[in-house]
mmCIF file of C-alpha atoms and ligand atoms in Angstrom:
data_model
loop_
_atom_site.group_PDB
_atom_site.id
_atom_site.type_symbol
_atom_site.label_atom_id
_atom_site.label_comp_id
_atom_site.label_asym_id
_atom_site.label_seq_id
_atom_site.Cartn_x
_atom_site.Cartn_y
_atom_site.Cartn_z
ATOM 1 C CA MET K 1 0.000 0.000 0.000
ATOM 2 C CA ALA K 2 1.098 3.597 -0.541
ATOM 3 C CA VAL K 3 0.308 7.065 0.734
ATOM 4 C CA LEU K 4 -0.625 9.194 -2.292
ATOM 5 C CA ASP K 5 -0.201 12.963 -2.765
ATOM 6 C CA VAL K 6 -3.439 14.907 -2.214
ATOM 7 C CA LEU K 7 -4.169 17.797 -4.606
ATOM 8 C CA THR K 8 -4.635 21.195 -2.942
ATOM 9 C CA TYR K 9 -7.346 23.734 -3.873
ATOM 10 C CA PRO K 10 -7.360 25.651 -6.270
ATOM 11 C CA ASP K 11 -5.503 23.004 -8.329
ATOM 12 C CA PRO K 12 -7.469 22.786 -11.640
ATOM 13 C CA ARG K 13 -7.211 18.969 -11.579
ATOM 14 C CA LEU K 14 -9.792 19.007 -8.758
ATOM 15 C CA ARG K 15 -12.277 20.225 -11.428
ATOM 16 C CA ILE K 16 -11.946 17.165 -13.702
ATOM 17 C CA GLN K 17 -15.148 15.073 -13.886
ATOM 18 C CA ALA K 18 -14.351 11.483 -12.836
ATOM 19 C CA ALA K 19 -15.253 8.624 -15.218
ATOM 20 C CA PRO K 20 -17.256 5.546 -14.146
ATOM 21 C CA VAL K 21 -15.256 2.388 -13.362
ATOM 22 C CA ASP K 22 -15.891 -0.280 -16.059
ATOM 23 C CA THR K 23 -14.622 -3.312 -14.161
ATOM 24 C CA VAL K 24 -13.765 -3.632 -10.469
ATOM 25 C CA ASP K 25 -10.450 -5.440 -10.835
ATOM 26 C CA ASP K 26 -7.201 -5.699 -8.868
ATOM 27 C CA SER K 27 -6.002 -2.279 -10.069
ATOM 28 C CA ILE K 28 -9.157 -0.680 -8.601
ATOM 29 C CA ARG K 29 -8.728 -2.669 -5.361
ATOM 30 C CA ARG K 30 -5.098 -1.438 -5.176
ATOM 31 C CA LEU K 31 -6.348 2.142 -5.674
ATOM 32 C CA VAL K 32 -8.914 1.612 -2.872
ATOM 33 C CA ASP K 33 -6.198 0.309 -0.521
ATOM 34 C CA ASP K 34 -3.872 3.237 -1.331
ATOM 35 C CA MET K 35 -6.730 5.724 -0.867
ATOM 36 C CA ALA K 36 -7.599 4.182 2.517
ATOM 37 C CA GLU K 37 -3.977 4.425 3.648
ATOM 38 C CA THR K 38 -3.813 8.043 2.422
ATOM 39 C CA MET K 39 -7.040 8.926 4.280
ATOM 40 C CA TYR K 40 -5.902 7.261 7.526
ATOM 41 C CA THR K 41 -2.473 8.925 7.338
ATOM 42 C CA ALA K 42 -3.825 12.455 6.673
ATOM 43 C CA PRO K 43 -5.928 11.887 8.871
ATOM 44 C CA GLY K 44 -9.395 12.244 7.377
ATOM 45 C CA ILE K 45 -12.778 10.547 7.367
ATOM 46 C CA GLY K 46 -13.214 10.377 3.589
ATOM 47 C CA LEU K 47 -11.359 10.641 0.292
ATOM 48 C CA ALA K 48 -12.350 10.712 -3.385
ATOM 49 C CA ALA K 49 -10.022 9.386 -6.120
ATOM 50 C CA VAL K 50 -10.049 12.813 -7.823
ATOM 51 C CA GLN K 51 -8.192 14.222 -4.783
ATOM 52 C CA VAL K 52 -5.259 11.881 -5.507
ATOM 53 C CA ASN K 53 -5.350 12.824 -9.203
ATOM 54 C CA VAL K 54 -7.093 9.627 -10.314
ATOM 55 C CA HIS K 55 -10.231 10.601 -12.231
ATOM 56 C CA LYS K 56 -12.330 7.508 -11.550
ATOM 57 C CA ARG K 57 -15.564 7.288 -9.532
ATOM 58 C CA VAL K 58 -14.134 5.757 -6.354
ATOM 59 C CA ILE K 59 -14.682 6.937 -2.744
ATOM 60 C CA VAL K 60 -13.528 5.666 0.652
ATOM 61 C CA ILE K 61 -15.029 6.695 4.009
ATOM 62 C CA ASP K 62 -14.306 5.559 7.568
ATOM 63 C CA LEU K 63 -16.012 7.304 10.484
ATOM 64 C CA SER K 64 -14.679 4.921 13.148
ATOM 65 C CA ASP K 65 -12.018 5.943 15.698
ATOM 66 C CA ASP K 66 -9.980 2.779 15.116
ATOM 67 C CA HIS K 67 -9.998 2.358 11.304
ATOM 68 C CA THR K 68 -12.313 -0.653 11.479
ATOM 69 C CA ASP K 69 -15.238 0.541 9.347
ATOM 70 C CA LEU K 70 -13.917 1.234 5.860
ATOM 71 C CA LYS K 71 -16.733 1.914 3.412
ATOM 72 C CA VAL K 72 -15.953 1.720 -0.317
ATOM 73 C CA PHE K 73 -18.229 3.272 -2.931
ATOM 74 C CA ILE K 74 -17.488 2.648 -6.610
ATOM 75 C CA ASN K 75 -19.709 4.461 -9.161
ATOM 76 C CA PRO K 76 -21.903 5.883 -6.340
ATOM 77 C CA GLU K 77 -25.286 7.368 -7.239
ATOM 78 C CA LEU K 78 -27.684 9.215 -4.943
ATOM 79 C CA THR K 79 -31.128 7.699 -5.471
ATOM 80 C CA LYS K 80 -32.950 9.620 -2.687
ATOM 81 C CA ARG K 81 -32.402 12.906 -0.875
ATOM 82 C CA ALA K 82 -34.614 14.319 1.900
ATOM 83 C CA GLY K 83 -34.551 17.229 4.332
ATOM 84 C CA SER K 84 -31.662 19.566 4.947
ATOM 85 C CA GLN K 85 -28.907 20.012 7.523
ATOM 86 C CA GLU K 86 -26.120 22.528 8.035
ATOM 87 C CA SER K 87 -22.797 21.217 9.301
ATOM 88 C CA GLU K 88 -19.156 22.218 9.504
ATOM 89 C CA GLU K 89 -17.076 20.635 6.732
ATOM 90 C CA GLY K 90 -13.363 20.245 6.176
ATOM 91 C CA CYS K 91 -11.461 18.854 3.206
ATOM 92 C CA LEU K 92 -8.021 17.307 2.832
ATOM 93 C CA SER K 93 -7.676 19.349 -0.389
ATOM 94 C CA VAL K 94 -8.451 22.607 1.480
ATOM 95 C CA PRO K 95 -6.164 22.215 4.519
ATOM 96 C CA GLY K 96 -6.938 24.230 7.628
ATOM 97 C CA ILE K 97 -10.285 25.578 6.368
ATOM 98 C CA TYR K 98 -13.618 24.615 7.956
ATOM 99 C CA ALA K 99 -16.986 26.127 6.994
ATOM 100 C CA ALA K 100 -20.698 25.459 7.345
ATOM 101 C CA VAL K 101 -22.431 23.903 4.317
ATOM 102 C CA THR K 102 -26.108 22.988 3.883
ATOM 103 C CA ARG K 103 -26.824 19.563 2.372
ATOM 104 C CA ALA K 104 -29.589 16.922 2.341
ATOM 105 C CA GLU K 105 -30.203 15.394 5.802
ATOM 106 C CA SER K 106 -30.852 11.851 4.645
ATOM 107 C CA ILE K 107 -29.852 10.095 1.462
ATOM 108 C CA THR K 108 -29.890 6.713 -0.215
ATOM 109 C CA VAL K 109 -26.783 5.799 -2.196
ATOM 110 C CA ARG K 110 -26.372 2.934 -4.658
ATOM 111 C CA ALA K 111 -22.804 1.816 -5.463
ATOM 112 C CA LEU K 112 -20.507 -1.135 -6.103
ATOM 113 C CA ASP K 113 -18.298 -2.524 -3.329
ATOM 114 C CA ARG K 114 -14.647 -3.656 -3.682
ATOM 115 C CA ASN K 115 -15.842 -6.981 -5.119
ATOM 116 C CA GLY K 116 -17.957 -5.268 -7.773
ATOM 117 C CA ASP K 117 -21.225 -6.207 -6.022
ATOM 118 C CA GLU K 118 -24.029 -3.618 -5.982
ATOM 119 C CA PHE K 119 -25.411 -2.401 -2.645
ATOM 120 C CA THR K 120 -27.640 0.403 -1.393
ATOM 121 C CA LEU K 121 -27.165 2.307 1.841
ATOM 122 C CA ASP K 122 -29.421 4.759 3.696
ATOM 123 C CA ALA K 123 -27.440 7.421 5.524
ATOM 124 C CA ASN K 124 -28.041 10.488 7.649
ATOM 125 C CA GLY K 125 -25.988 12.839 9.806
ATOM 126 C CA ILE K 126 -22.228 12.981 9.205
ATOM 127 C CA LEU K 127 -22.179 9.877 6.964
ATOM 128 C CA SER K 128 -24.744 11.493 4.672
ATOM 129 C CA VAL K 129 -22.703 14.744 4.632
ATOM 130 C CA CYS K 130 -19.474 12.892 3.916
ATOM 131 C CA ILE K 131 -20.974 10.842 1.038
ATOM 132 C CA GLN K 132 -22.396 14.014 -0.553
ATOM 133 C CA HIS K 133 -19.056 15.842 -0.091
ATOM 134 C CA GLU K 134 -17.121 12.980 -1.742
ATOM 135 C CA ILE K 135 -19.585 12.577 -4.652
ATOM 136 C CA ASP K 136 -19.151 16.323 -5.266
ATOM 137 C CA HIS K 137 -15.387 15.686 -5.657
ATOM 138 C CA LEU K 138 -16.151 13.072 -8.352
ATOM 139 C CA ASP K 139 -18.108 15.779 -10.182
ATOM 140 C CA GLY K 140 -15.255 18.314 -9.903
ATOM 141 C CA LYS K 141 -16.866 20.240 -7.049
ATOM 142 C CA VAL K 142 -15.188 21.387 -3.817
ATOM 143 C CA PHE K 143 -17.093 22.404 -0.655
ATOM 144 C CA VAL K 144 -15.805 26.001 -0.888
ATOM 145 C CA ASP K 145 -17.967 26.357 -4.056
ATOM 146 C CA TYR K 146 -20.935 26.688 -1.638
ATOM 147 C CA LEU K 147 -19.347 29.696 0.128
ATOM 148 C CA SER K 148 -19.534 33.381 -0.850
ATOM 149 C CA ARG K 149 -17.232 34.705 -3.588
ATOM 150 C CA LEU K 150 -15.373 36.750 -0.969
ATOM 151 C CA LYS K 151 -14.709 33.686 1.220
ATOM 152 C CA GLN K 152 -13.620 31.680 -1.843
ATOM 153 C CA GLN K 153 -11.151 34.440 -2.824
ATOM 154 C CA ARG K 154 -9.684 34.587 0.681
ATOM 155 C CA ILE K 155 -9.271 30.801 0.839
ATOM 156 C CA ARG K 156 -7.714 30.657 -2.650
ATOM 157 C CA LYS K 157 -5.189 33.412 -1.767
ATOM 158 C CA LYS K 158 -4.259 31.761 1.522
ATOM 159 C CA LEU K 159 -3.690 28.320 -0.031
ATOM 160 C CA VAL K 160 -1.822 29.638 -3.102
ATOM 161 C CA LYS K 161 0.545 31.475 -0.714
ATOM 162 C CA GLN K 162 0.975 28.299 1.378
ATOM 163 C CA VAL K 163 1.743 26.117 -1.688
ATOM 164 C CA ARG K 164 4.293 28.717 -2.937
ATOM 165 C CA ARG K 165 5.991 28.605 0.455
ATOM 166 C CA ASP K 166 5.864 24.797 0.716
ATOM 167 C CA PRO K 167 5.466 23.225 -2.768
ATOM 168 C CA THR K 168 4.352 19.533 -2.839
ATOM 169 C CA PRO K 169 5.222 16.969 -5.540
ATOM 170 C CA SER K 170 1.533 16.769 -6.583
ATOM 171 C CA ALA K 171 1.795 20.260 -8.115
ATOM 172 C CA SER K 172 3.749 19.003 -11.124
ATOM 173 C CA HIS K 173 1.949 15.735 -12.040
ATOM 174 C CA ALA K 174 -0.315 15.239 -15.050
ATOM 175 C CA PRO K 175 -3.860 13.915 -14.424
ATOM 176 C CA VAL K 176 -4.396 10.126 -14.290
ATOM 177 C CA MET K 177 -7.606 9.363 -16.207
HETATM 178 O O1 LIG O 1 -12.932 14.849 1.196
HETATM 179 C C1 LIG O 1 -12.072 15.067 2.025
HETATM 180 O O2 LIG O 1 -11.161 15.823 1.793
HETATM 181 C C2 LIG O 1 -12.119 14.397 3.371
HETATM 182 C C3 LIG O 1 -12.878 15.195 4.421
HETATM 183 C C4 LIG O 1 -14.250 14.592 4.576
HETATM 184 C C5 LIG O 1 -15.293 15.440 5.225
HETATM 185 C C6 LIG O 1 -15.122 15.940 6.492
HETATM 186 C C7 LIG O 1 -16.119 16.697 7.090
HETATM 187 C C8 LIG O 1 -17.288 16.938 6.421
HETATM 188 C C9 LIG O 1 -17.448 16.438 5.157
HETATM 189 C C10 LIG O 1 -16.456 15.682 4.558
HETATM 190 C C11 LIG O 1 -12.086 15.106 5.722
HETATM 191 O O3 LIG O 1 -11.868 14.050 6.224
HETATM 192 S S1 LIG O 1 -11.562 16.585 6.441
HETATM 193 C C12 LIG O 1 -10.767 16.048 7.960
HETATM 194 C C13 LIG O 1 -11.737 15.642 9.011
HETATM 195 O O4 LIG O 1 -12.915 15.920 8.924
HETATM 196 C C14 LIG O 1 -11.269 14.873 10.183
HETATM 197 C C15 LIG O 1 -9.929 14.636 10.410
HETATM 198 C C16 LIG O 1 -9.535 13.905 11.527
HETATM 199 C C17 LIG O 1 -10.447 13.430 12.417
HETATM 200 C C18 LIG O 1 -11.779 13.669 12.219
HETATM 201 C C19 LIG O 1 -12.195 14.379 11.101
HETATM 202 ZN ZN1 LIG O 2 -12.972 17.044 0.303
#
């Protein structure tokens, strides 16, 4: 397994729409394992493949304290949304920034698991928020898109300055489609 570089906002590669996975094979399972290791190392509670510059519809989430509840969503689709909730969000691609975002309270998601088997899951609370946040990444969206223009400008300036001061290897890689 490997810890992958995470793209930092406003990197334009975060805007690339991810393509559906055709076949869940060993290369996808390796990607899932590397994404899980990257998420646990960060640390975070979710990660979308787009954030590690792989433009495929793959998400990992683990809300447990002890890394024992890894959830894998391949080609996830929201089939139901109900209600609304506001909660504080963070993002490994927007380090150090937390802001309130309004999303659906409860959702149903249909996806494939790491064996390529279809499942559906009903979620609410933080799991629902996290799934919606990660599906946004697959569609080239970042949570700061929900904030005011002024807040987006401030965040962009702050992170561009930070990356100039401390450049990461991810800044020079081409997208992996
Ligand atoms: O998509 C990402 O970058 C991961 C993101 C997921 C997320 C968090 C909160 C609301 C919506 C989506 C993160 O994991 S940010 C880091 C974080 O929330 C966290 C880190 C350590 C312990 C607990 C939480
Ligand atoms: Zn994120």
